[in-house]
Amino acid sequence: MSLKSVNDILGVLKQQAKWQEHPFERLLQLWPDIVGTVAATHTRPLSIQRDVLRVATSSAAWAQNMTFGRTALLLKLNQKLSEPLVDIRFSTKDWQPRPDYLQEKTVIPQEHPSYLGNVNISRTQVTPTQKSANTAFESWAKTMQARSHGLPLCPQCQSPTPPGELQRWQVCCVCAAKQF
Ligand SMILES: [Zn+2]
């Protein structure tokens, strides 16, 4: 066998290897055109094994739909592929809508393993404080109300003033202190 013919054989083998490498890549490119853009978003070709194409689907309904239409799909695909497929299997099993690192972001805090229940803690801490603050304000307001209703006003600053102070200084003790 001459060196030239060896090279020819190697060339043929390389060519064959290329053809065997590419059917799946070619199929990925063809897929949206063959199934349509809507179906393409709900299906993802996974691999070709022994001339059987495995496709992941977003739901069982899509798997069922696509399985019903697979004969037509096979005809369309085989017109464009160098190696004809014998069948297509649709399954939801390997469907992953997004990579894991993206799904991580959508985990709500309560479901996260390191979640400490901050919302509940702050609730139990804040409520009594607010309650006592409100109670303090209410009792202060009541006292002020009772005072202003029951007490005469200082003629100088208009503050409710104990009658004793008015009798003594004619003004409240604060105004009296200012005068001294
Ligand atoms: Zn006064």
Short mmCIF file of C-alpha atoms and ligand atoms in Angstrom, two decimals:
data_model
loop_
_atom_site.label_atom_id
_atom_site.label_comp_id
_atom_site.label_asym_id
_atom_site.label_seq_id
_atom_site.Cartn_x
_atom_site.Cartn_y
_atom_site.Cartn_z
CA MET A 1 0.00 0.00 0.00
CA SER A 2 1.46 3.36 -1.00
CA LEU A 3 1.73 6.30 1.33
CA LYS A 4 -0.66 8.20 -0.85
CA SER A 5 -3.43 5.60 -0.49
CA VAL A 6 -2.88 5.52 3.29
CA ASN A 7 -3.37 9.25 3.33
CA ASP A 8 -6.48 8.85 1.20
CA ILE A 9 -7.90 6.34 3.67
CA LEU A 10 -7.06 8.60 6.61
CA GLY A 11 -8.74 11.44 4.77
CA VAL A 12 -11.88 9.36 4.28
CA LEU A 13 -11.86 8.27 7.94
CA LYS A 14 -11.47 11.88 9.08
CA GLN A 15 -14.31 12.86 6.83
CA GLN A 16 -16.49 10.11 8.27
CA ALA A 17 -15.54 11.13 11.82
CA LYS A 18 -16.61 14.68 10.98
CA TRP A 19 -19.95 13.49 9.70
CA GLN A 20 -20.47 11.41 12.82
CA GLU A 21 -19.49 14.32 15.04
CA HIS A 22 -21.79 16.84 13.58
CA PRO A 23 -25.31 15.38 13.28
CA PHE A 24 -26.28 16.55 16.77
CA GLU A 25 -24.87 20.07 16.33
CA ARG A 26 -26.60 20.27 12.97
CA LEU A 27 -29.81 19.05 14.58
CA LEU A 28 -29.60 21.74 17.30
CA GLN A 29 -29.40 24.36 14.57
CA LEU A 30 -32.30 22.87 12.64
CA TRP A 31 -34.51 22.19 15.65
CA PRO A 32 -36.29 25.59 16.05
CA ASP A 33 -37.11 25.69 12.32
CA ILE A 34 -38.39 22.12 12.31
CA VAL A 35 -40.59 22.26 15.44
CA GLY A 36 -41.39 25.99 15.44
CA THR A 37 -40.30 28.69 17.88
CA VAL A 38 -42.97 27.96 20.52
CA ALA A 39 -42.25 24.23 20.66
CA ALA A 40 -38.53 25.01 20.60
CA THR A 41 -38.82 26.85 23.92
CA HIS A 42 -40.52 23.82 25.50
CA THR A 43 -38.18 21.20 24.05
CA ARG A 44 -34.44 20.67 24.17
CA PRO A 45 -32.63 18.01 22.15
CA LEU A 46 -30.27 16.14 24.50
CA SER A 47 -28.43 13.58 22.44
CA ILE A 48 -28.53 11.12 19.57
CA GLN A 49 -27.92 7.53 20.66
CA ARG A 50 -28.11 4.69 18.12
CA ASP A 51 -30.01 6.95 15.73
CA VAL A 52 -32.60 7.75 18.38
CA LEU A 53 -32.92 11.39 19.32
CA ARG A 54 -33.62 12.11 22.98
CA VAL A 55 -35.44 15.37 23.67
CA ALA A 56 -36.28 16.93 27.04
CA THR A 57 -39.65 18.68 27.30
CA SER A 58 -40.88 21.30 29.78
CA SER A 59 -44.01 19.30 30.65
CA ALA A 60 -45.66 15.91 30.20
CA ALA A 61 -48.21 17.57 27.90
CA TRP A 62 -45.44 18.76 25.60
CA ALA A 63 -43.84 15.30 25.65
CA GLN A 64 -47.21 13.83 24.61
CA ASN A 65 -47.81 16.48 21.91
CA MET A 66 -44.39 16.04 20.39
CA THR A 67 -44.61 12.24 20.53
CA PHE A 68 -47.83 12.37 18.49
CA GLY A 69 -46.15 14.54 15.88
CA ARG A 70 -42.80 12.75 15.83
CA THR A 71 -43.30 10.90 12.52
CA ALA A 72 -43.67 14.22 10.70
CA LEU A 73 -40.69 15.59 12.61
CA LEU A 74 -38.57 12.57 11.67
CA LEU A 75 -39.39 13.09 7.98
CA LYS A 76 -38.46 16.77 8.15
CA LEU A 77 -35.27 16.12 10.11
CA ASN A 78 -34.10 13.21 7.98
CA GLN A 79 -34.36 15.36 4.86
CA LYS A 80 -31.68 17.60 6.36
CA LEU A 81 -29.53 15.20 8.37
CA SER A 82 -26.71 13.16 6.85
CA GLU A 83 -27.55 10.19 9.08
CA PRO A 84 -31.27 9.48 9.32
CA LEU A 85 -32.86 9.12 12.74
CA VAL A 86 -35.05 6.14 13.46
CA ASP A 87 -37.04 7.64 16.32
CA ILE A 88 -37.41 10.53 18.75
CA ARG A 89 -38.05 10.04 22.47
CA PHE A 90 -39.55 12.92 24.43
CA SER A 91 -39.29 13.03 28.20
CA THR A 92 -39.59 15.63 30.98
CA LYS A 93 -36.89 13.79 32.93
CA ASP A 94 -33.87 15.88 31.95
CA TRP A 95 -35.65 19.18 31.51
CA GLN A 96 -33.85 22.04 33.29
CA PRO A 97 -35.31 25.41 32.38
CA ARG A 98 -32.36 27.31 33.84
CA PRO A 99 -28.91 26.52 35.22
CA ASP A 100 -28.80 25.84 38.96
CA TYR A 101 -26.92 29.03 39.81
CA LEU A 102 -29.81 31.06 38.39
CA GLN A 103 -32.47 29.07 40.23
CA GLU A 104 -30.66 29.75 43.51
CA LYS A 105 -31.62 33.43 43.25
CA THR A 106 -35.34 32.66 43.10
CA VAL A 107 -35.32 30.75 46.42
CA ILE A 108 -37.46 32.67 48.88
CA PRO A 109 -35.70 33.51 52.21
CA GLN A 110 -37.98 31.26 54.31
CA GLU A 111 -36.91 28.23 52.24
CA HIS A 112 -33.21 28.99 52.40
CA PRO A 113 -31.28 26.68 54.78
CA SER A 114 -29.57 29.60 56.51
CA TYR A 115 -32.82 31.45 57.09
CA LEU A 116 -33.11 32.40 60.77
CA GLY A 117 -36.71 33.57 60.85
CA ASN A 118 -35.88 37.26 61.07
CA VAL A 119 -39.43 38.32 60.27
CA ASN A 120 -40.89 36.41 63.21
CA ILE A 121 -38.20 37.57 65.64
CA SER A 122 -38.63 41.22 64.75
CA ARG A 123 -42.41 40.85 65.06
CA THR A 124 -42.29 39.47 68.59
CA GLN A 125 -39.70 42.06 69.56
CA VAL A 126 -41.41 45.08 68.05
CA THR A 127 -44.98 44.40 69.05
CA PRO A 128 -44.61 44.68 72.88
CA THR A 129 -42.43 47.80 72.47
CA GLN A 130 -44.99 49.44 70.25
CA LYS A 131 -47.76 48.37 72.59
CA SER A 132 -46.07 49.86 75.65
CA ALA A 133 -45.20 52.98 73.69
CA ASN A 134 -48.82 53.35 72.71
CA THR A 135 -49.96 52.71 76.27
CA ALA A 136 -47.50 55.30 77.59
CA PHE A 137 -48.70 57.83 75.04
CA GLU A 138 -52.33 57.11 75.82
CA SER A 139 -51.87 57.52 79.54
CA TRP A 140 -49.88 60.72 78.99
CA ALA A 141 -52.59 62.04 76.66
CA LYS A 142 -55.26 61.12 79.21
CA THR A 143 -53.34 62.86 81.97
CA MET A 144 -52.90 65.95 79.84
CA GLN A 145 -56.55 65.91 78.90
CA ALA A 146 -57.60 65.53 82.53
CA ARG A 147 -55.24 68.32 83.52
CA SER A 148 -56.33 70.78 80.87
CA HIS A 149 -59.98 69.98 81.53
CA GLY A 150 -59.74 70.14 85.27
CA LEU A 151 -57.11 72.82 85.72
CA PRO A 152 -57.16 76.55 85.13
CA LEU A 153 -54.71 77.93 82.53
CA CYS A 154 -51.73 80.04 83.42
CA PRO A 155 -52.53 83.60 82.14
CA GLN A 156 -48.98 83.99 80.86
CA CYS A 157 -48.19 80.70 79.02
CA GLN A 158 -51.71 79.21 78.78
CA SER A 159 -50.55 75.93 80.39
CA PRO A 160 -52.90 74.03 82.70
CA THR A 161 -51.78 75.04 86.17
CA PRO A 162 -52.60 73.73 89.64
CA PRO A 163 -54.89 76.25 91.39
CA GLY A 164 -52.42 76.50 94.28
CA GLU A 165 -49.74 77.95 92.00
CA LEU A 166 -52.14 80.53 90.58
CA GLN A 167 -53.25 81.50 94.08
CA ARG A 168 -49.66 81.98 95.12
CA TRP A 169 -48.02 83.56 92.04
CA GLN A 170 -51.00 84.36 89.71
CA VAL A 171 -49.07 82.32 87.10
CA CYS A 172 -47.74 78.74 86.82
CA CYS A 173 -44.59 77.76 88.66
CA VAL A 174 -42.54 77.92 85.43
CA CYS A 175 -43.60 81.45 84.68
CA ALA A 176 -43.17 82.35 88.35
CA ALA A 177 -39.60 81.00 88.30
CA LYS A 178 -38.81 83.14 85.21
CA GLN A 179 -40.02 86.22 87.03
CA PHE A 180 -37.70 85.71 89.97
ZN ZN B 1 -47.15 79.91 83.00
#
